[in-house]
mmCIF file of C-alpha atoms in Angstrom:
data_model
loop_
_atom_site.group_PDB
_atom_site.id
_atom_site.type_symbol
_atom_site.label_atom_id
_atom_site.label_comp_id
_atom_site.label_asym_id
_atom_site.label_seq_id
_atom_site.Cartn_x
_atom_site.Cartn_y
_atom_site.Cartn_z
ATOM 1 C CA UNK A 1192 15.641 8.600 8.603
ATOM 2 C CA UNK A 1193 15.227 5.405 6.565
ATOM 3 C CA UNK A 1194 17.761 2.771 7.303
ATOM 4 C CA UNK A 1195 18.348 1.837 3.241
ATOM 5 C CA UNK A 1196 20.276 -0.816 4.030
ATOM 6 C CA UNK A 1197 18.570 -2.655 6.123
ATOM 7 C CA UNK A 1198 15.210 -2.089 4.312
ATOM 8 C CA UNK A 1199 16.276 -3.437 0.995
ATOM 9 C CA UNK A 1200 18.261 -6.426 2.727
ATOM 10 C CA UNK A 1201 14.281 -6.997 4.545
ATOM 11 C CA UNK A 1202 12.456 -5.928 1.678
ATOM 12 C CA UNK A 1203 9.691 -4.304 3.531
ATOM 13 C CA UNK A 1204 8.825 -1.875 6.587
ATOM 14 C CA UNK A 1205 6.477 -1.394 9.128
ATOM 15 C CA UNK A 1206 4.995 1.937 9.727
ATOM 16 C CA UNK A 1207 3.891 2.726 12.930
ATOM 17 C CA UNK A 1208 1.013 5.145 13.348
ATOM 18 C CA UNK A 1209 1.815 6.530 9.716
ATOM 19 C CA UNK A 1210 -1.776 7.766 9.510
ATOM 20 C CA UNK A 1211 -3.200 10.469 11.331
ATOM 21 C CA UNK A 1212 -5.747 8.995 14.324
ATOM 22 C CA UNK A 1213 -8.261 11.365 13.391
ATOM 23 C CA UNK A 1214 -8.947 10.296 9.626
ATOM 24 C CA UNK A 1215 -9.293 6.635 11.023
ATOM 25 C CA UNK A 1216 -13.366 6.556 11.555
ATOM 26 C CA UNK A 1217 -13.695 8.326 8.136
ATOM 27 C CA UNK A 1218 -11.825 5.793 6.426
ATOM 28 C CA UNK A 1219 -13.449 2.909 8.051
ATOM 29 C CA UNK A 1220 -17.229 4.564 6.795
ATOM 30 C CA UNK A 1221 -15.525 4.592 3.281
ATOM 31 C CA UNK A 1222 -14.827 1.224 3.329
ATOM 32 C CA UNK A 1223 -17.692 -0.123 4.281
ATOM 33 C CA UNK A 1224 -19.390 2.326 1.992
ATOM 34 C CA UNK A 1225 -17.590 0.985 -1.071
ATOM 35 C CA UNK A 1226 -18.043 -2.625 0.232
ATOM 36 C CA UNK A 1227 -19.094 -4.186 -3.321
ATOM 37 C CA UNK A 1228 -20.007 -7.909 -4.141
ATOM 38 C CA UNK A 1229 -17.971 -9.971 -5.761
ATOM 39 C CA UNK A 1230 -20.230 -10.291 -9.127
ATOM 40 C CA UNK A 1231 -20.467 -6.469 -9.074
ATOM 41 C CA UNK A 1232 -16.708 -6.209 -9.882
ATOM 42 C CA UNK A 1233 -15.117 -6.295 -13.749
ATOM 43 C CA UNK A 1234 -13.758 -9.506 -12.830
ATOM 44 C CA UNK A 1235 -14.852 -11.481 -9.867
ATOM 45 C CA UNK A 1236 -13.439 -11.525 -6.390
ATOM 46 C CA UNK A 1237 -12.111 -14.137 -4.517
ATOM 47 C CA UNK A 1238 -14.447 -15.558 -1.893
ATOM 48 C CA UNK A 1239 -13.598 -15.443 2.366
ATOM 49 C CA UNK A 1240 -12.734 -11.491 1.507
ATOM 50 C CA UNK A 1241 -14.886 -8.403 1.742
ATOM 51 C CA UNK A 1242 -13.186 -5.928 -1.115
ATOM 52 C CA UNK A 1243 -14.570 -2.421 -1.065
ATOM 53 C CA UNK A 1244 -14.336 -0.346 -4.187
ATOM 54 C CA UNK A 1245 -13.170 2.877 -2.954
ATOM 55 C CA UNK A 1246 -10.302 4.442 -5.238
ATOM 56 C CA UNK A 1247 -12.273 7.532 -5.762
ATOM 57 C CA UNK A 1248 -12.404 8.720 -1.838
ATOM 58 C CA UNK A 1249 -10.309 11.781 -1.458
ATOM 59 C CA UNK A 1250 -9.353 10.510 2.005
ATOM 60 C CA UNK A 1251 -7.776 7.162 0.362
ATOM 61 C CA UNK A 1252 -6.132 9.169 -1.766
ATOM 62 C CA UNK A 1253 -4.801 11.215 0.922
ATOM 63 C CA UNK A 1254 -3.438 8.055 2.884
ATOM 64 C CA UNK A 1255 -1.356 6.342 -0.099
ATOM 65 C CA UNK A 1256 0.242 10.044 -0.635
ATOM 66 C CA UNK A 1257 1.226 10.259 2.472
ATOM 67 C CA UNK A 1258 4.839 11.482 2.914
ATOM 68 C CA UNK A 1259 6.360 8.917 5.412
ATOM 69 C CA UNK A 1260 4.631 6.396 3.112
ATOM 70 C CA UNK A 1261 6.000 7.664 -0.131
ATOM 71 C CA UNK A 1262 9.730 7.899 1.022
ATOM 72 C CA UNK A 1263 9.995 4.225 1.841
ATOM 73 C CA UNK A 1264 8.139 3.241 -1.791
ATOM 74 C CA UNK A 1265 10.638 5.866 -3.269
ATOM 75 C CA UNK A 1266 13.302 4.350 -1.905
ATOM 76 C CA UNK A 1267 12.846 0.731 -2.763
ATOM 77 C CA UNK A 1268 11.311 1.626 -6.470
ATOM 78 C CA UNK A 1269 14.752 3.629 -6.858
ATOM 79 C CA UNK A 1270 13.051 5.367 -10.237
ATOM 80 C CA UNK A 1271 9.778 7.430 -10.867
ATOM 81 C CA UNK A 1272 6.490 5.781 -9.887
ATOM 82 C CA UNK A 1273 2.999 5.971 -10.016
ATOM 83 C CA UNK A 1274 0.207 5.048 -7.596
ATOM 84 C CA UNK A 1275 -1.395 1.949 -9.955
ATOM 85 C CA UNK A 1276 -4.314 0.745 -7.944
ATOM 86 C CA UNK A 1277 -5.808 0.573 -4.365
ATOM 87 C CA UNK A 1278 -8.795 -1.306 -3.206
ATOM 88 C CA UNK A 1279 -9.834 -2.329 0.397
ATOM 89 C CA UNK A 1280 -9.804 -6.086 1.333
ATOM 90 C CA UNK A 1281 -11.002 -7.356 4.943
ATOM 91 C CA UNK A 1282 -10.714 -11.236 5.577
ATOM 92 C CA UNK A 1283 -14.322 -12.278 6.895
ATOM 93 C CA UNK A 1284 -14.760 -14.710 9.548
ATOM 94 C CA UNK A 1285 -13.613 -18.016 9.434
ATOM 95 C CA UNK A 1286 -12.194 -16.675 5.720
ATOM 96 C CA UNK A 1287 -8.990 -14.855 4.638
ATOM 97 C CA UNK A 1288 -6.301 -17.632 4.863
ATOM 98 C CA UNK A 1289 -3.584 -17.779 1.490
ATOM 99 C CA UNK A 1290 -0.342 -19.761 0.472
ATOM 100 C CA UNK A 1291 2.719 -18.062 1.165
ATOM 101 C CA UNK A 1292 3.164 -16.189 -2.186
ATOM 102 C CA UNK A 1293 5.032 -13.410 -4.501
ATOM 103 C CA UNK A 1294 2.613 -10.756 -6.315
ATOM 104 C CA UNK A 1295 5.885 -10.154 -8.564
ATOM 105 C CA UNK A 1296 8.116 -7.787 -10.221
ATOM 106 C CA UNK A 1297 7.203 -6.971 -13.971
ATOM 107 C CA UNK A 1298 10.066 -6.108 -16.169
ATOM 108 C CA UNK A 1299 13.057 -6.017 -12.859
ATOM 109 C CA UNK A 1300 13.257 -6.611 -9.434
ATOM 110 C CA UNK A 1301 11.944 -4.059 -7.126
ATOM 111 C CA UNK A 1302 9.840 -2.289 -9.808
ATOM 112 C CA UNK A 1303 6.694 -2.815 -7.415
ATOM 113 C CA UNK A 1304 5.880 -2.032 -4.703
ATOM 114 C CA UNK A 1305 2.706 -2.900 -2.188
ATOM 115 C CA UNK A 1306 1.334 -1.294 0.645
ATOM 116 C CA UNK A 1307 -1.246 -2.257 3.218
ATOM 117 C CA UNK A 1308 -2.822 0.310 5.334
ATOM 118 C CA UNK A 1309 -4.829 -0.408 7.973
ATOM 119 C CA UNK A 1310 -8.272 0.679 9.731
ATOM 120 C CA UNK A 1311 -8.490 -1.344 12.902
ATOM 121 C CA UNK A 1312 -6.106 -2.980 14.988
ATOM 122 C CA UNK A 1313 -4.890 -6.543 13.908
ATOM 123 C CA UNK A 1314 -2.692 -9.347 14.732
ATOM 124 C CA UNK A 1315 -2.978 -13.488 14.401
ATOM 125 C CA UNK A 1316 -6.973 -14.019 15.722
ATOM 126 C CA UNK A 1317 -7.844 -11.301 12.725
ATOM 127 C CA UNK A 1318 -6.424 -12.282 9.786
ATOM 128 C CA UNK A 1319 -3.007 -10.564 10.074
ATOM 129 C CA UNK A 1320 -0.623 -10.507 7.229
ATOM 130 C CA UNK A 1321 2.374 -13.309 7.289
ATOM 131 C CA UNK A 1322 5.670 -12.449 5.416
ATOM 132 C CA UNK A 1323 9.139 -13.621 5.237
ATOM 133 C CA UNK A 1324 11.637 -11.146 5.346
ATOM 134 C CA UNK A 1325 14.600 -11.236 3.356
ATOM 135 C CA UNK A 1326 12.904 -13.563 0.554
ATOM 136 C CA UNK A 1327 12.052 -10.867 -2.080
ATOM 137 C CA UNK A 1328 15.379 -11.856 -3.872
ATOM 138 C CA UNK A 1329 15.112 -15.401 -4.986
ATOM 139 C CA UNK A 1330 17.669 -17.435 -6.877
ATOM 140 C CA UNK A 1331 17.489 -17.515 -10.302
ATOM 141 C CA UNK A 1332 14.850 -20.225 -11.553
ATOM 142 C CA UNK A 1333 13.271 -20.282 -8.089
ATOM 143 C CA UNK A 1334 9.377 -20.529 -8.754
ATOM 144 C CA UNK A 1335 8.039 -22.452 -5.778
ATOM 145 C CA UNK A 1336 7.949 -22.183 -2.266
ATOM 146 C CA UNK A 1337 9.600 -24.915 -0.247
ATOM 147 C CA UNK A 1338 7.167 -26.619 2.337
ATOM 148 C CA UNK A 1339 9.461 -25.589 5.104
ATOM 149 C CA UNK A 1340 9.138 -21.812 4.496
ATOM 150 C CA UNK A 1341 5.691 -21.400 6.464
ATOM 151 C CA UNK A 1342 7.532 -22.502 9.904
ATOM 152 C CA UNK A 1343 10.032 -19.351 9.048
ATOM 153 C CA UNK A 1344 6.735 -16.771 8.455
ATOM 154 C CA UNK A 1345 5.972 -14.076 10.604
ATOM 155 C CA UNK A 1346 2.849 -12.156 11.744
ATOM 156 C CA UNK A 1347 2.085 -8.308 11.921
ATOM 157 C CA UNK A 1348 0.969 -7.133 14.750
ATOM 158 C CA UNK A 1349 -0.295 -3.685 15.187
ATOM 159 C CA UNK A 1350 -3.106 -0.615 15.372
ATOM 160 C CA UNK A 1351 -4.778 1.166 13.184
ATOM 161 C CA UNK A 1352 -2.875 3.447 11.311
ATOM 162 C CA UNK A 1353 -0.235 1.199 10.699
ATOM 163 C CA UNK A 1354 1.358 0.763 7.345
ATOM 164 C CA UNK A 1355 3.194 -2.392 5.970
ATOM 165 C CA UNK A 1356 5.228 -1.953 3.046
ATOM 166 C CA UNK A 1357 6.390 -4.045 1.078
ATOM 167 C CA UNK A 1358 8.352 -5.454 -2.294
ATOM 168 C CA UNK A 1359 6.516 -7.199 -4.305
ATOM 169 C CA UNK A 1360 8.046 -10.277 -4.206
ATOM 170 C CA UNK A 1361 8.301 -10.818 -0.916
ATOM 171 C CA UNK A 1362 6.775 -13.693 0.453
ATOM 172 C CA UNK A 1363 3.749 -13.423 2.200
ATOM 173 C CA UNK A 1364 -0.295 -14.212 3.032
ATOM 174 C CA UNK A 1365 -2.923 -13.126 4.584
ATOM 175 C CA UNK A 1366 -4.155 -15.730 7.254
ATOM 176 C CA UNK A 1367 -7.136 -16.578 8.652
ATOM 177 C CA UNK A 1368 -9.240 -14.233 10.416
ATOM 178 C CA UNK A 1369 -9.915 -17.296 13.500
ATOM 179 C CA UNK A 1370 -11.692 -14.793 16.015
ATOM 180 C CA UNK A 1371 -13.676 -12.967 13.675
ATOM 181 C CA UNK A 1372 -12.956 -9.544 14.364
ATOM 182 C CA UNK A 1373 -12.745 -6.652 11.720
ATOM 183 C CA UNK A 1374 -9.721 -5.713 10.480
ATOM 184 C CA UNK A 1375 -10.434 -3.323 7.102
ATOM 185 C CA UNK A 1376 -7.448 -2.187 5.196
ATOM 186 C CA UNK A 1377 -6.130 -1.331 1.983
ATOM 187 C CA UNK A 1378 -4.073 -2.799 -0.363
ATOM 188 C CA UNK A 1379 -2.130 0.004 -2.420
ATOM 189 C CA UNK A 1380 0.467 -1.143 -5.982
ATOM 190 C CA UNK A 1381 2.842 1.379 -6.984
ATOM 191 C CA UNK A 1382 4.581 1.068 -9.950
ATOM 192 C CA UNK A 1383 8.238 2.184 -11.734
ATOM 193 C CA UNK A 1384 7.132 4.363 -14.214
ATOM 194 C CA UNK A 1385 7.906 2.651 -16.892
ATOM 195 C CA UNK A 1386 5.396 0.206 -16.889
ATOM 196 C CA UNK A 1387 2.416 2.666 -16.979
ATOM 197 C CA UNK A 1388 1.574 1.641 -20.681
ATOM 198 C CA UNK A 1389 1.024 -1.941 -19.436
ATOM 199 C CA UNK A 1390 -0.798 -1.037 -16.830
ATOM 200 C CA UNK A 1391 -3.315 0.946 -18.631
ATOM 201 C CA UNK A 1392 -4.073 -2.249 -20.752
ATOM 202 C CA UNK A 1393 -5.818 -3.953 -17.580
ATOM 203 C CA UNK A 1394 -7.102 -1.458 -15.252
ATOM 204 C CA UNK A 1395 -10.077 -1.985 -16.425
ATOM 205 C CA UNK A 1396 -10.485 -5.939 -15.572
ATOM 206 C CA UNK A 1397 -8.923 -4.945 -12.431
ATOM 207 C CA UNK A 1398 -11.610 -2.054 -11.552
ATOM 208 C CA UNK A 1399 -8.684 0.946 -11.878
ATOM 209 C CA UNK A 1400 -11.548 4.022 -11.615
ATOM 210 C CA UNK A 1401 -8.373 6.169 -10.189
ATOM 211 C CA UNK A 1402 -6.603 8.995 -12.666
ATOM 212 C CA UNK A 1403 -2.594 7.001 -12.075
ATOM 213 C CA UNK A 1404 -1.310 9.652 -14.687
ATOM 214 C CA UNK A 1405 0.827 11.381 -12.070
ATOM 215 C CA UNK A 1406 4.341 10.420 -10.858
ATOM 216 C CA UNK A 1407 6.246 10.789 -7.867
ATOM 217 C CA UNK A 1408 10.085 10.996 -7.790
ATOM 218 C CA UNK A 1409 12.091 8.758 -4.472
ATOM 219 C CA UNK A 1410 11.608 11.417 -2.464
ATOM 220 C CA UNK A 1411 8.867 13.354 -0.888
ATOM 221 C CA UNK A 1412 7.334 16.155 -2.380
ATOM 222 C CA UNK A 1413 4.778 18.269 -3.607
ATOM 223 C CA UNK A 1414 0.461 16.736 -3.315
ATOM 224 C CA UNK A 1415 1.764 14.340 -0.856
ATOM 225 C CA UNK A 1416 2.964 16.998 2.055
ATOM 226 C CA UNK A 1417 0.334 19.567 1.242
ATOM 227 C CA UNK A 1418 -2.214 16.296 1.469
ATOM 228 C CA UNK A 1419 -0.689 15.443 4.626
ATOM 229 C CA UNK A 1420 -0.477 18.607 6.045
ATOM 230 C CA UNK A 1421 -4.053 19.653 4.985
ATOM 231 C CA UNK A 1422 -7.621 18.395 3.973
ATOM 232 C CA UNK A 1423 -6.700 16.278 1.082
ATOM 233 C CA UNK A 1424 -9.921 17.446 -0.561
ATOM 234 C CA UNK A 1425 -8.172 20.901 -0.762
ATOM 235 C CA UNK A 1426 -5.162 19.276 -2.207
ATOM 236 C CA UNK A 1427 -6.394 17.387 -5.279
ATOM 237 C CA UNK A 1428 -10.203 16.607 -5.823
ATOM 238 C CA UNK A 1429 -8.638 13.307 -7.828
ATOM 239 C CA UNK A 1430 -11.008 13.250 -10.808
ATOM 240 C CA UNK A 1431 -10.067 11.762 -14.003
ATOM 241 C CA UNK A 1432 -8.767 15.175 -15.616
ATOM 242 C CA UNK A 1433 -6.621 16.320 -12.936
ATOM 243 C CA UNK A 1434 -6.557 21.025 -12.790
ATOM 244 C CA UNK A 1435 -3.782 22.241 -13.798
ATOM 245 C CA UNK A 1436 -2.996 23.926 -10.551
ATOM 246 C CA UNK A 1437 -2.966 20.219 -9.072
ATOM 247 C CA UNK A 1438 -1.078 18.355 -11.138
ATOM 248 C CA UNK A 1439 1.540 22.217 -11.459
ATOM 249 C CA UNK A 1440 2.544 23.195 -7.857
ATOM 250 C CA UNK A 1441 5.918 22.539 -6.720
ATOM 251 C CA UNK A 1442 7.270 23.329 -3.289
ATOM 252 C CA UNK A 1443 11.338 24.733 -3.168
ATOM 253 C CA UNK A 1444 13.819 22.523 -2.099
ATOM 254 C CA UNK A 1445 14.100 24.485 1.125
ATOM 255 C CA UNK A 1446 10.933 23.841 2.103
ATOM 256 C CA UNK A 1447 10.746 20.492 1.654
ATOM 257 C CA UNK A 1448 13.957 20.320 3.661
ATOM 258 C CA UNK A 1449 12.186 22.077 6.373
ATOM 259 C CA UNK A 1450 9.554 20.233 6.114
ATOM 260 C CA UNK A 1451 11.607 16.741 6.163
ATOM 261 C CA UNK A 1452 13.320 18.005 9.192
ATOM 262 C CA UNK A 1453 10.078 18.783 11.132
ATOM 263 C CA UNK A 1454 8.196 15.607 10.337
ATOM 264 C CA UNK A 1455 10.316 11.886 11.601
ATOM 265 C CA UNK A 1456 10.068 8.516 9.829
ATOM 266 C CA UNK A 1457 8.656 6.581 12.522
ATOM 267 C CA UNK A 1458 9.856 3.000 10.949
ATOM 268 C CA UNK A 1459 10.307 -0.387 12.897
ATOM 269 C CA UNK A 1460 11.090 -3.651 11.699
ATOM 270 C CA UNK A 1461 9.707 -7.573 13.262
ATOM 271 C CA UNK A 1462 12.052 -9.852 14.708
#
């Protein structure tokens, strides 16, 4: 069970093994099959990252639907949602170090959400994420981070499969990758509803390939369990003009309290 409370006095989670071990080598050949130069995207990239354009993969669709995923996004957007973008980022050697930063609300606080997923194991000589907790509520006016915040950040540490979610206006950065090693992931917005008409203004500059026209309620149900459960190619070949029989199936209550029942949150928090 999520621990509301606690996750929206944090403002994030950690998910522990969230996806399944044996979709972990196929995501990591997507990845570096979408691996795209920065000049080769709408707008450029920032350099000391590899990004991989890879919104299209049926298997990445499959992870950011994933129902232990989705009930911790749910529950922090508090509204409907939609899956906005995703795009995999790996810090290369010697590269990947940020400020301590806030990606931001839009219209209200908590109306985004972010997710990082990752492919290999990762922790401080990789590049591992650095975050705050507790700082996605700032005062009124507050617009800069103080220069003693960095000596209160902490690191992830973790496998593969792990998932770190997170509001968006938490503060955090990725960090340098010191040692070199690989450490692929993906970085996955979700967005309150509401704002889908903005967001359809720029996902073009932002390389948005991905149908985002369906929405998701904060709670689990429907693509994401039979996705889960299943080959997500069987679930919803994600083309532009989602079938009707994909974007129409609904599962009864009962069996998505079954199914809720059979299937733990396995959430843990850093201290």
């Amino acid at each position: 069970m999520i621990d509301r409370e606690q996750l929206h006095r944090d403002g994030y989670a950690l998910l522990r093994g969230a996806i399944p071990g044996d979709w972990l080598d196929e995501l990591r050949d997507v990845f570096d099959a979408g691996v795209t130069p920065s000049e080769l995207w709408p707008v450029p990239r920032g350099p000391g990252w590899r990004h991989s354009w890879l919104d299209l993969d049926p298997r990445i669709q499959a992870v950011c639907r994933l129902p232990a995923l989705l009930q911790v996004v749910g529950a922090l957007i508090g509204s409907s949602y939609f899956i906005a973008q995703v795009e995999g980022r790996e810090p290369l050697p010697g590269g990947g170090q940020q400020g301590l930063h806030r990606d931001l609300s839009a219209k209200r606080p908590g109306d985004t959400v972010n997710a990082i997923a990752f492919f290999d194991d990762f922790g401080v000589d990789n590049g591992a994420t650095r975050f705050i907790p507790g700082t996605h509520r700032p005062a009124p006016g507050e617009t800069t981070v103080g220069p003693g915040e960095e000596q209160r950040a902490q690191y992830l540490s973790g496998s593969a499969g792990d998932i770190f979610v997170f509001d968006a206006d938490l503060l955090h950065a990725g960090s340098l990758n010191r040692g070199g090693g690989r450490r692929r992931s993906i970085l996955i917005g979700y967005f309150d509803a509401q704002l889908h008409a903005a967001h359809l203004q720029t996902a073009g500059l932002r390389g948005v390939r991905m149908d985002t026209s369906e929405r998701f309620l904060p709670t689990v149900v429907g693509r994401a369990i039979r996705a889960a459960r299943g080959d997500p190619r069987q679930a919803c070949r994600h083309d532009p003009r989602p079938s009707s029989n994909c974007r129409n199936q609904s599962l009864t209550t009962q069996s998505i309290t079954r199914w809720m029942r059979s299937t733990p949150l396995r959430l843990s928090t850093l201290w």
